[in-house]
Short mmCIF file of C-alpha atoms in Angstrom, two decimals:
data_model
loop_
_atom_site.label_atom_id
_atom_site.label_comp_id
_atom_site.label_asym_id
_atom_site.label_seq_id
_atom_site.Cartn_x
_atom_site.Cartn_y
_atom_site.Cartn_z
CA MET A 1 -6.30 20.77 -13.91
CA LYS A 2 -9.39 18.72 -13.12
CA LEU A 3 -9.45 15.04 -13.92
CA ARG A 4 -12.35 15.38 -16.34
CA MET A 5 -10.61 18.15 -18.35
CA ARG A 6 -7.31 16.26 -18.31
CA LEU A 7 -8.86 13.08 -19.68
CA ALA A 8 -10.88 15.05 -22.23
CA LEU A 9 -7.71 16.65 -23.61
CA MET A 10 -6.01 13.27 -23.65
CA THR A 11 -8.96 11.85 -25.56
CA VAL A 12 -8.78 14.62 -28.13
CA ALA A 13 -5.02 14.24 -28.43
CA VAL A 14 -5.42 10.53 -29.14
CA ALA A 15 -8.63 10.60 -31.17
CA VAL A 16 -7.62 13.31 -33.66
CA PRO A 17 -4.48 11.54 -34.98
CA VAL A 18 -6.34 8.24 -35.13
CA ALA A 19 -9.23 9.85 -37.02
CA LEU A 20 -6.85 11.60 -39.42
CA CYS A 21 -5.04 8.34 -40.05
CA MET A 22 -8.32 6.63 -40.79
CA GLY A 23 -9.27 9.53 -43.09
CA TRP A 24 -5.97 9.23 -44.95
CA LEU A 25 -6.52 5.52 -45.46
CA HIS A 26 -10.02 6.22 -46.71
CA VAL A 27 -8.85 8.88 -49.19
CA ALA A 28 -5.99 6.65 -50.34
CA SER A 29 -8.43 3.84 -51.07
CA GLN A 30 -10.66 6.27 -52.95
CA VAL A 31 -7.72 7.51 -55.03
CA ARG A 32 -6.83 3.93 -55.80
CA ALA A 33 -10.42 3.26 -56.85
CA LEU A 34 -10.46 6.42 -59.01
CA GLU A 35 -7.22 5.44 -60.74
CA SER A 36 -8.64 2.00 -61.36
CA ALA A 37 -11.86 3.46 -62.78
CA LEU A 38 -10.00 5.84 -65.13
CA SER A 39 -7.69 3.02 -66.24
CA GLU A 40 -10.62 0.70 -66.90
CA TYR A 41 -12.36 3.45 -68.84
CA ALA A 42 -9.30 3.99 -71.10
CA LEU A 43 -8.75 0.28 -71.67
CA ALA A 44 -12.41 -0.45 -72.31
CA HIS A 45 -12.72 2.45 -74.71
CA MET A 46 -9.68 1.40 -76.71
CA LEU A 47 -10.85 -2.22 -76.83
CA SER A 48 -14.34 -1.25 -77.94
CA GLY A 49 -13.16 0.32 -81.21
CA GLY A 50 -11.09 3.19 -79.97
CA ARG A 51 -7.81 1.52 -81.01
CA GLU A 52 -8.94 1.20 -84.64
CA ARG A 53 -10.09 4.80 -84.81
CA CYS A 54 -6.94 6.00 -83.09
CA GLU A 55 -4.60 4.09 -85.41
CA ALA A 56 -6.63 5.17 -88.39
CA SER A 57 -6.21 8.84 -87.51
CA PRO A 58 -3.54 9.27 -84.82
CA THR A 59 -2.82 12.90 -85.64
CA ASP A 60 -6.22 14.15 -84.51
CA TRP A 61 -7.64 11.33 -82.39
CA SER A 62 -8.66 12.23 -78.85
CA ILE A 63 -11.74 12.29 -76.71
CA VAL A 64 -12.49 15.63 -75.09
CA PRO A 65 -15.66 16.96 -73.44
CA PRO A 66 -17.71 19.56 -75.24
CA PRO A 67 -17.31 23.21 -74.22
CA SER A 68 -18.99 24.18 -70.92
CA ARG A 69 -22.39 25.67 -71.07
CA PRO A 70 -22.75 29.25 -69.76
CA GLY A 71 -23.31 29.11 -66.04
CA GLY A 72 -22.51 25.44 -65.97
CA GLY A 73 -19.83 25.84 -63.31
CA GLY A 74 -16.21 24.91 -63.77
CA ASP A 75 -15.20 21.74 -65.50
CA ARG A 76 -18.42 20.01 -64.78
CA GLY A 77 -20.50 19.10 -67.75
CA PRO A 78 -22.18 16.31 -69.55
CA PRO A 79 -20.19 13.20 -70.52
CA PRO A 80 -17.70 14.04 -73.26
CA LYS A 81 -18.50 13.08 -76.78
CA PRO A 82 -15.73 11.51 -78.81
CA ARG A 83 -14.88 13.16 -82.08
CA GLY A 84 -15.61 9.97 -83.88
CA ARG A 85 -18.56 7.80 -83.43
CA PRO A 86 -20.04 7.67 -79.90
CA HIS A 87 -18.69 4.15 -79.21
CA GLY A 88 -17.26 2.73 -76.00
CA PRO A 89 -18.06 3.16 -72.32
CA ARG A 90 -19.29 6.40 -70.89
CA PRO A 91 -16.26 8.53 -69.83
CA PRO A 92 -15.95 10.07 -66.32
CA PRO A 93 -17.34 13.62 -66.24
CA GLY A 94 -14.94 16.16 -67.73
CA SER A 95 -12.23 13.60 -68.56
CA ARG A 96 -10.06 13.68 -71.70
CA LEU A 97 -8.39 10.79 -73.46
CA TYR A 98 -5.21 11.01 -75.56
CA ALA A 99 -3.06 8.39 -77.27
CA TYR A 100 0.75 7.96 -77.33
CA ASP A 101 3.00 5.61 -79.24
CA ALA A 102 5.50 3.10 -77.84
CA GLN A 103 8.08 5.90 -77.34
CA LEU A 104 5.51 7.83 -75.24
CA SER A 105 5.13 10.48 -77.95
CA ALA A 106 1.80 11.80 -79.13
CA HIS A 107 1.01 12.06 -82.87
CA ASN A 108 -1.80 14.48 -82.07
CA PRO A 109 -0.39 17.97 -81.52
CA ALA A 110 -3.24 18.79 -79.12
CA ALA A 111 -2.18 16.02 -76.73
CA PRO A 112 -0.42 17.31 -73.61
CA ALA A 113 3.20 16.44 -72.93
CA LEU A 114 3.62 13.59 -70.45
CA ASP A 115 4.95 14.34 -67.03
CA ALA A 116 8.44 12.96 -66.38
CA SER A 117 7.19 10.83 -63.45
CA LEU A 118 4.65 9.12 -65.73
CA VAL A 119 7.26 8.48 -68.40
CA GLU A 120 9.67 7.03 -65.88
CA SER A 121 7.01 4.73 -64.44
CA MET A 122 6.11 3.40 -67.86
CA ARG A 123 9.74 2.80 -68.74
CA GLU A 124 10.02 0.77 -65.58
CA GLY A 125 7.41 -1.54 -67.05
CA ARG A 126 4.40 -0.58 -64.99
CA ALA A 127 0.94 -1.01 -66.46
CA LEU A 128 -0.47 2.12 -64.81
CA ALA A 129 0.95 5.44 -63.62
CA SER A 130 -0.89 8.27 -61.95
CA ARG A 131 -0.13 11.86 -61.03
CA ALA A 132 -2.10 14.56 -59.19
CA SER A 133 -1.38 18.14 -58.21
CA ALA A 134 -2.19 17.42 -54.54
CA PHE A 135 -3.27 14.60 -52.24
CA GLY A 136 -6.96 13.93 -52.37
CA VAL A 137 -9.55 12.15 -54.39
CA ASP A 138 -11.02 15.41 -55.69
CA GLU A 139 -7.79 16.77 -57.15
CA PRO A 140 -7.16 16.90 -60.96
CA ARG A 141 -5.40 13.73 -62.00
CA GLU A 142 -3.63 12.16 -64.99
CA VAL A 143 -3.58 8.40 -65.43
CA LEU A 144 -1.36 6.84 -68.10
CA VAL A 145 -2.32 3.30 -69.07
CA ARG A 146 -0.26 0.78 -71.01
CA MET A 147 -2.35 -0.92 -73.75
CA PRO A 148 -2.12 -4.69 -74.14
CA TRP A 149 -0.76 -4.52 -77.72
CA GLY A 150 2.16 -2.18 -76.74
CA THR A 151 2.90 -1.05 -80.35
CA GLY A 152 1.70 1.48 -82.79
CA PRO A 153 0.67 5.09 -82.34
CA CYS A 154 -1.86 4.11 -79.67
CA ALA A 155 0.30 1.98 -77.39
CA PHE A 156 -0.47 4.21 -74.32
CA ALA A 157 -3.59 6.10 -73.34
CA LEU A 158 -3.64 9.15 -71.08
CA VAL A 159 -6.77 10.03 -69.14
CA GLN A 160 -7.00 13.58 -67.82
CA TRP A 161 -9.57 14.07 -65.09
CA PRO A 162 -10.24 17.69 -64.05
CA GLY A 163 -11.25 16.96 -60.46
CA ARG A 164 -14.54 17.29 -58.70
CA PHE A 165 -14.45 20.93 -57.60
CA ASN A 166 -13.38 24.28 -58.83
CA THR A 167 -10.51 25.94 -56.99
CA GLU A 168 -12.92 28.07 -55.00
CA GLU A 169 -14.96 25.06 -53.95
CA ARG A 170 -12.05 22.86 -52.99
CA PRO A 171 -12.01 22.09 -49.21
CA THR A 172 -8.98 23.06 -47.13
CA VAL A 173 -8.86 19.62 -45.49
CA PRO A 174 -8.68 16.70 -47.92
CA PHE A 175 -10.59 14.49 -45.48
CA PRO A 176 -14.32 14.75 -45.09
CA HIS A 177 -15.46 15.92 -41.69
CA GLU A 178 -17.34 12.74 -41.15
CA TYR A 179 -14.04 10.87 -41.09
CA TRP A 180 -12.28 12.84 -38.36
CA LEU A 181 -14.52 15.38 -36.68
CA ILE A 182 -17.48 13.13 -35.92
CA PRO A 183 -15.42 10.20 -34.54
CA THR A 184 -13.45 12.60 -32.38
CA GLY A 185 -16.62 14.18 -31.06
CA ILE A 186 -18.18 10.80 -30.35
CA ALA A 187 -15.05 9.60 -28.53
CA LEU A 188 -14.88 12.80 -26.49
CA ALA A 189 -18.56 12.59 -25.55
CA GLY A 190 -18.16 8.93 -24.60
CA VAL A 191 -15.19 9.66 -22.36
CA LEU A 192 -16.94 12.54 -20.63
CA PHE A 193 -20.03 10.41 -20.10
CA ALA A 194 -18.01 7.47 -18.74
CA LEU A 195 -16.05 9.76 -16.42
CA GLY A 196 -19.15 11.07 -14.71
CA PRO A 197 -19.56 8.22 -12.15
CA VAL A 198 -15.81 8.06 -11.57
CA VAL A 199 -15.57 11.76 -10.82
CA ARG A 200 -18.57 11.56 -8.51
CA ARG A 201 -16.99 8.67 -6.56
CA LEU A 202 -13.69 10.50 -6.29
CA ARG A 203 -15.43 13.59 -4.95
CA GLN A 204 -17.34 11.47 -2.45
CA LEU A 205 -14.13 9.76 -1.36
CA THR A 206 -12.42 13.14 -0.95
CA GLY A 207 -15.25 14.36 1.26
CA GLU A 208 -15.19 11.22 3.40
CA VAL A 209 -11.43 11.40 3.87
CA ARG A 210 -11.64 15.03 4.98
CA THR A 211 -14.40 14.16 7.45
CA PHE A 212 -12.33 11.17 8.58
CA VAL A 213 -9.35 13.40 9.35
CA ARG A 214 -11.43 16.08 11.11
CA SER A 215 -12.94 13.40 13.38
CA ALA A 216 -9.46 12.24 14.51
CA TYR A 217 -9.79 9.06 12.40
CA GLN A 218 -12.97 7.90 14.12
CA GLY A 219 -15.44 5.90 12.04
CA SER A 220 -14.53 4.48 8.63
CA ILE A 221 -14.64 5.12 4.88
CA THR A 222 -17.90 3.87 3.35
CA GLN A 223 -16.79 3.53 -0.30
CA GLN A 224 -17.56 -0.01 -1.48
CA GLY A 225 -16.72 -1.93 -4.66
CA ASN A 226 -13.98 -3.88 -6.36
CA ASP A 227 -12.30 -1.18 -8.43
CA GLU A 228 -9.22 0.95 -7.81
CA ILE A 229 -11.24 3.68 -6.08
CA SER A 230 -12.54 1.14 -3.57
CA GLU A 231 -8.98 -0.10 -3.01
CA LEU A 232 -7.91 3.50 -2.40
CA ALA A 233 -10.77 3.91 0.08
CA ARG A 234 -9.73 0.74 1.92
CA ALA A 235 -6.14 1.98 1.99
CA PHE A 236 -7.31 5.25 3.58
CA ASP A 237 -9.37 3.25 6.07
CA ASP A 238 -6.41 1.04 7.00
CA ALA A 239 -4.15 4.06 7.35
CA GLY A 240 -6.72 5.75 9.57
CA ARG A 241 -6.97 2.72 11.85
CA GLU A 242 -3.19 2.57 12.11
CA VAL A 243 -2.99 6.27 12.94
CA ARG A 244 -5.78 5.90 15.49
CA ALA A 245 -4.00 2.93 17.11
CA GLN A 246 -0.77 4.90 17.29
CA MET A 247 -2.62 7.84 18.83
CA ASP A 248 -4.27 5.56 21.42
CA LEU A 249 -0.92 3.97 22.24
CA LYS A 250 0.67 7.38 22.62
CA GLU A 251 -2.15 8.53 24.88
CA LYS A 252 -1.83 5.34 26.92
CA ARG A 253 1.90 5.86 27.29
CA GLU A 254 1.41 9.46 28.36
CA GLN A 255 -1.19 8.36 30.88
CA THR A 256 1.21 5.68 32.14
CA LEU A 257 3.96 8.25 32.52
CA ARG A 258 1.69 10.59 34.45
CA SER A 259 0.54 7.74 36.68
CA PHE A 260 4.14 6.65 37.21
CA LEU A 261 5.16 10.14 38.29
CA GLU A 262 2.21 10.40 40.66
CA ASN A 263 2.96 7.01 42.21
CA THR A 264 6.64 7.78 42.50
CA THR A 265 6.05 11.13 44.20
CA HIS A 266 3.53 9.72 46.63
CA ASP A 267 5.13 6.41 47.53
CA VAL A 268 8.76 7.47 47.71
CA MET A 269 8.15 10.41 50.02
CA ILE A 270 6.92 8.24 52.92
CA PRO A 271 9.94 5.90 53.26
CA LEU A 272 12.22 8.78 52.39
CA THR A 273 10.84 10.75 55.34
CA VAL A 274 11.35 7.73 57.61
CA LEU A 275 14.90 7.30 56.32
CA GLN A 276 15.61 10.96 56.96
CA GLY A 277 14.42 10.47 60.54
CA HIS A 278 16.78 7.54 61.04
CA LEU A 279 19.67 9.46 59.54
CA ALA A 280 18.91 12.43 61.80
CA GLU A 281 18.98 10.14 64.82
CA LEU A 282 22.30 8.71 63.69
CA GLN A 283 23.61 12.23 63.24
CA GLN A 284 22.59 13.14 66.76
CA HIS A 285 24.38 10.09 68.13
CA ALA A 286 27.46 10.98 66.13
CA ALA A 287 27.34 14.60 67.40
CA LYS A 288 27.08 13.47 71.01
CA GLY A 289 29.76 10.87 70.58
CA THR A 290 27.44 8.13 71.78
CA PRO A 291 27.51 4.68 70.20
CA VAL A 292 25.21 4.16 67.21
CA GLU A 293 22.44 1.68 67.88
CA ALA A 294 22.41 -1.27 65.52
CA SER A 295 18.62 -1.22 65.42
CA VAL A 296 18.62 2.32 63.98
CA VAL A 297 21.11 1.35 61.27
CA ALA A 298 19.06 -1.75 60.46
CA ALA A 299 15.89 0.35 60.23
CA ALA A 300 17.59 2.82 57.91
CA SER A 301 18.87 -0.05 55.78
CA GLN A 302 15.38 -1.52 55.61
CA GLU A 303 13.93 1.77 54.43
CA ALA A 304 16.61 2.08 51.76
CA HIS A 305 15.91 -1.49 50.67
CA TYR A 306 12.21 -0.73 50.65
CA MET A 307 12.64 2.36 48.51
CA ALA A 308 14.74 0.38 46.03
CA ALA A 309 12.02 -2.26 45.83
CA LEU A 310 9.40 0.45 45.48
CA ILE A 311 11.16 2.12 42.58
CA HIS A 312 11.61 -1.23 40.85
CA ASN A 313 7.90 -1.94 41.35
CA LEU A 314 6.87 1.43 39.97
CA GLY A 315 8.96 0.83 36.88
CA ALA A 316 7.46 -2.64 36.45
CA ALA A 317 3.95 -1.25 36.96
CA ALA A 318 4.56 1.37 34.28
CA ARG A 319 5.72 -1.28 31.83
CA LEU A 320 2.74 -3.51 32.60
CA GLU A 321 0.29 -0.67 32.13
CA ALA A 322 1.89 0.14 28.78
CA GLY A 323 0.85 -3.33 27.62
CA GLU A 324 2.38 -5.97 25.40
CA PRO A 325 4.57 -3.66 23.22
CA SER A 326 6.87 -3.00 26.21
CA VAL A 327 7.27 -6.70 27.09
CA GLN A 328 10.35 -8.51 25.81
CA ARG A 329 10.22 -12.27 25.18
CA VAL A 330 13.56 -13.93 25.74
CA PRO A 331 14.69 -17.34 27.08
CA VAL A 332 14.66 -17.27 30.89
CA ASN A 333 16.51 -19.66 33.20
CA LEU A 334 14.25 -19.88 36.25
CA ASN A 335 16.93 -21.58 38.35
CA ALA A 336 19.28 -18.65 37.96
CA LEU A 337 16.40 -16.22 38.48
CA VAL A 338 15.46 -17.84 41.80
CA GLU A 339 19.07 -17.76 42.96
CA ARG A 340 19.36 -14.07 42.15
CA CYS A 341 16.13 -13.20 43.96
CA VAL A 342 17.04 -15.18 47.06
CA GLY A 343 20.55 -13.76 47.12
CA ARG A 344 19.18 -10.24 46.88
CA HIS A 345 16.83 -10.69 49.84
CA ARG A 346 19.09 -12.65 52.19
CA PRO A 347 20.66 -9.54 53.72
CA ILE A 348 17.29 -8.04 54.63
CA ALA A 349 16.08 -11.46 55.80
CA ARG A 350 19.12 -11.74 58.03
CA GLN A 351 18.37 -8.31 59.50
CA GLN A 352 14.75 -9.37 60.03
CA GLY A 353 15.88 -12.56 61.74
CA VAL A 354 14.13 -14.65 59.06
CA GLN A 355 15.73 -17.73 57.52
CA LEU A 356 15.47 -17.74 53.73
CA ASP A 357 16.04 -21.04 51.85
CA TYR A 358 15.44 -22.16 48.29
CA ALA A 359 15.39 -25.33 46.17
CA ILE A 360 15.80 -25.66 42.41
CA PRO A 361 15.68 -28.73 40.11
CA ASP A 362 18.47 -30.08 37.99
CA PRO A 363 18.52 -29.64 34.99
CA PRO A 364 17.46 -25.99 35.02
CA VAL A 365 13.90 -24.94 34.24
CA SER A 366 13.75 -22.81 31.09
CA LEU A 367 10.92 -20.82 29.57
CA THR A 368 10.29 -17.78 27.37
CA GLY A 369 9.27 -14.49 28.94
CA ASP A 370 10.31 -11.06 30.14
CA ASP A 371 13.23 -11.75 32.43
CA THR A 372 13.04 -8.39 34.21
CA LEU A 373 9.31 -8.56 34.94
CA ILE A 374 9.44 -12.18 36.11
CA GLU A 375 12.33 -11.42 38.45
CA GLN A 376 10.47 -8.40 39.83
CA ALA A 377 7.34 -10.52 40.42
CA VAL A 378 9.24 -13.26 42.26
CA SER A 379 11.21 -10.65 44.25
CA ASN A 380 7.98 -9.01 45.35
CA VAL A 381 6.57 -12.27 46.70
CA ILE A 382 9.83 -13.12 48.51
CA TYR A 383 10.09 -9.58 49.88
CA ASN A 384 6.56 -9.73 51.27
CA ALA A 385 7.21 -13.14 52.83
CA VAL A 386 10.33 -11.81 54.57
CA ARG A 387 9.02 -8.38 55.45
CA TYR A 388 5.79 -9.54 57.04
CA ASN A 389 7.22 -12.61 58.80
CA ALA A 390 8.05 -12.64 62.49
CA ARG A 391 11.60 -12.74 63.83
CA GLY A 392 12.76 -16.33 63.90
CA GLY A 393 10.46 -17.24 61.01
CA HIS A 394 11.25 -19.12 57.82
CA VAL A 395 10.72 -18.45 54.10
CA ALA A 396 11.26 -21.09 51.39
CA VAL A 397 11.37 -20.67 47.61
CA VAL A 398 10.83 -23.97 45.80
CA LEU A 399 11.02 -24.42 42.02
CA GLU A 400 9.66 -27.71 40.66
CA ARG A 401 8.87 -29.34 37.37
CA GLU A 402 5.29 -30.47 36.86
CA PRO A 403 3.81 -32.91 34.32
CA GLY A 404 2.78 -31.24 31.14
CA PRO A 405 5.56 -30.07 30.90
CA ALA A 406 4.98 -27.28 33.37
CA PHE A 407 6.59 -25.70 36.36
CA ARG A 408 5.58 -24.62 39.82
CA LEU A 409 7.36 -21.91 41.79
CA ARG A 410 6.30 -21.75 45.44
CA VAL A 411 7.09 -19.06 47.99
CA LEU A 412 5.86 -20.17 51.41
CA ASP A 413 6.46 -18.92 54.90
CA ASP A 414 5.46 -19.75 58.44
CA GLY A 415 4.34 -16.25 59.32
CA PRO A 416 0.91 -15.22 60.61
CA GLY A 417 -0.62 -15.66 57.16
CA ILE A 418 -3.61 -13.92 55.57
CA PRO A 419 -7.26 -14.56 56.46
CA GLU A 420 -9.14 -16.51 53.79
CA GLY A 421 -11.50 -13.63 53.17
CA GLU A 422 -8.65 -11.31 52.18
CA LEU A 423 -6.77 -13.65 49.88
CA SER A 424 -8.87 -12.99 46.79
CA ARG A 425 -8.33 -9.21 47.05
CA LEU A 426 -4.61 -9.22 47.68
CA VAL A 427 -3.74 -9.10 43.98
CA GLU A 428 -5.69 -5.87 43.54
CA ARG A 429 -3.61 -2.74 43.33
CA ARG A 430 -3.06 -0.85 46.61
CA VAL A 431 -4.85 -3.58 48.59
CA ARG A 432 -2.97 -4.97 51.57
CA GLY A 433 -3.98 -7.36 54.29
CA ASP A 434 -4.95 -6.07 57.70
CA ALA A 435 -2.00 -7.79 59.36
CA ALA A 436 0.37 -6.35 56.78
CA ARG A 437 -0.99 -2.87 57.42
CA THR A 438 -0.38 -3.41 61.10
CA ARG A 439 3.15 -4.72 60.75
CA GLY A 440 4.36 -2.50 57.89
CA PRO A 441 2.43 0.74 57.46
CA GLY A 442 4.77 1.85 54.71
CA GLY A 443 3.61 -0.78 52.21
CA HIS A 444 2.17 0.41 48.91
CA GLY A 445 0.23 -2.66 47.76
CA LEU A 446 1.92 -2.97 44.38
CA GLY A 447 3.92 -6.16 44.91
CA LEU A 448 1.27 -8.87 44.55
CA ASN A 449 -0.60 -6.87 41.95
CA ILE A 450 2.54 -6.79 39.80
CA ALA A 451 3.11 -10.50 40.40
CA TRP A 452 -0.44 -11.26 39.30
CA LYS A 453 -0.17 -9.07 36.16
CA VAL A 454 3.14 -10.66 35.21
CA ALA A 455 1.62 -14.12 35.61
CA VAL A 456 -1.37 -13.18 33.45
CA LEU A 457 0.86 -11.55 30.85
CA HIS A 458 2.83 -14.79 30.47
CA GLY A 459 -0.23 -17.05 30.51
CA TRP A 460 0.45 -18.40 33.97
CA SER A 461 -1.72 -18.55 37.08
CA LEU A 462 -0.99 -17.10 40.48
CA GLN A 463 -2.49 -18.94 43.45
CA LEU A 464 -2.57 -17.66 47.02
CA GLY A 465 -3.37 -19.90 49.97
CA ARG A 466 -2.37 -20.94 53.43
CA SER A 467 0.89 -22.83 53.62
CA GLU A 468 1.28 -26.09 55.44
CA TYR A 469 3.30 -24.19 58.05
CA GLY A 470 0.55 -21.74 58.82
CA GLY A 471 1.73 -18.77 56.79
CA LEU A 472 1.06 -17.62 53.21
CA GLN A 473 1.91 -19.68 50.13
CA VAL A 474 2.10 -18.06 46.71
CA ASP A 475 2.34 -20.37 43.68
CA PHE A 476 3.34 -19.44 40.12
CA LEU A 477 2.02 -22.15 37.75
CA GLY A 478 2.81 -22.17 34.06
CA GLU A 479 3.94 -24.15 31.06
CA LEU A 480 7.53 -24.51 29.96
CA SER A 481 8.88 -23.45 26.61
CA SER A 482 9.13 -26.10 23.90
CA GLU A 483 12.90 -25.81 23.79
CA PRO A 484 14.54 -27.43 26.82
CA ALA A 485 17.19 -25.62 28.73
CA PRO A 486 20.78 -26.42 27.75
CA GLY A 487 21.74 -29.68 29.41
CA ALA A 488 18.18 -30.47 30.47
CA GLU A 489 17.60 -34.18 29.75
CA ARG A 490 15.45 -35.37 32.62
CA ALA A 491 13.56 -33.89 35.51
CA GLU A 492 14.84 -34.42 39.00
CA ALA A 493 13.67 -33.42 42.44
CA PRO A 494 14.58 -29.88 43.58
CA THR A 495 17.87 -29.55 45.35
CA PRO A 496 17.60 -27.65 48.65
CA HIS A 497 19.95 -24.72 49.15
CA PRO A 498 20.22 -23.57 52.77
CA PRO A 499 21.35 -20.05 53.47
CA PRO A 500 25.06 -19.49 53.82
CA ALA A 501 26.44 -19.47 57.37
#
């Protein structure tokens, strides 16, 4: 059912009872006024000489209207003429007046017998009692009035009023139409008129929402205002933006997954092919019974280590491309992180003939960030420093506190370094230095790019430059978390940790 029809029916359902109630109150007030008028007529007539005439001749005293004229129509007629002298107030049209004594008995045989309800009311001491055949101001009515003197043959006066209409003319509804039909019609018309703008706005909003959905939640709802319809429009608009954001995030994740698969397929196949070659060579040595060369085993180990680093980098790259929702912020102990990274790369550094040292301050440096991504970023820098260093070279990882409070994590080596012109492009994805391409053709150029993205994601800076020993120096610079690390009371100089013997 349409809104307009529903509200119209509701209006009718509410307006009709209200109008009928008002009509009943109106008719009741009219009945009360009629009873009062008939009572005043009886009392005034008796006080203006009617009592004397009634007591003088109680057996035939009454006031009745003259017989109806032919064609006069029902009980209507001219004002009744009393049988005595025409004294007293003018009686209501068609009314009759009879007298009764203190025992509510009439001395005039033509007087009608009193209804039991009227008798009972008078015996209860009431001054006025009324009775009608039906509810309504136009119905025939009898009004019995107690006279002030209360004695004699004329102690009570009964007024009979024949009603306003004949039986054929009497309306089926006791209320006039103007008291229920017209107010209901006016209320209904007012509601339908007031609903017009509301219905138009709802239809416009429905059309805009359908267009909004068909356009994949692009654009916005244009309904303006401060009412509930405008609030509904804003709610649709907010829901559309949320759905659009979720769709964009889903698309971004799918794109990240596709990119991750492409990178994995491409970058893993190269070191895997090299590793297969080394394993085939080892197999040949084993088949011939010749001793296995340590250099071949070391090369195979390096490729395996490289593939592990590559897979870790691809996973980190996928998380970074997914954006902030995939980043977890937890307390990070940088001292422990540095120790883990150095410990992980010492075996490969030993195979490379590179000495790897580190230094951390006491108490530990603590901050808030993604522990996995930070560790991957630091590992990448250390791995590059070891991988592209010359045999007999050195790599140092130094963690320091800086004023602020802030921290500085340096990874420096004494390798061949990077030309100044290439430093600014090293953080770009799949960009590697010329020397690195020469020394390690299997590199994929993700390491420094991931380190740079992790630094940016945490609000740090990543600086690349020439170290004081001639090689490359990579610095992570950032602020510490407000909460100090457990046991951290004062900053001290980093403690050097040489590699184990």
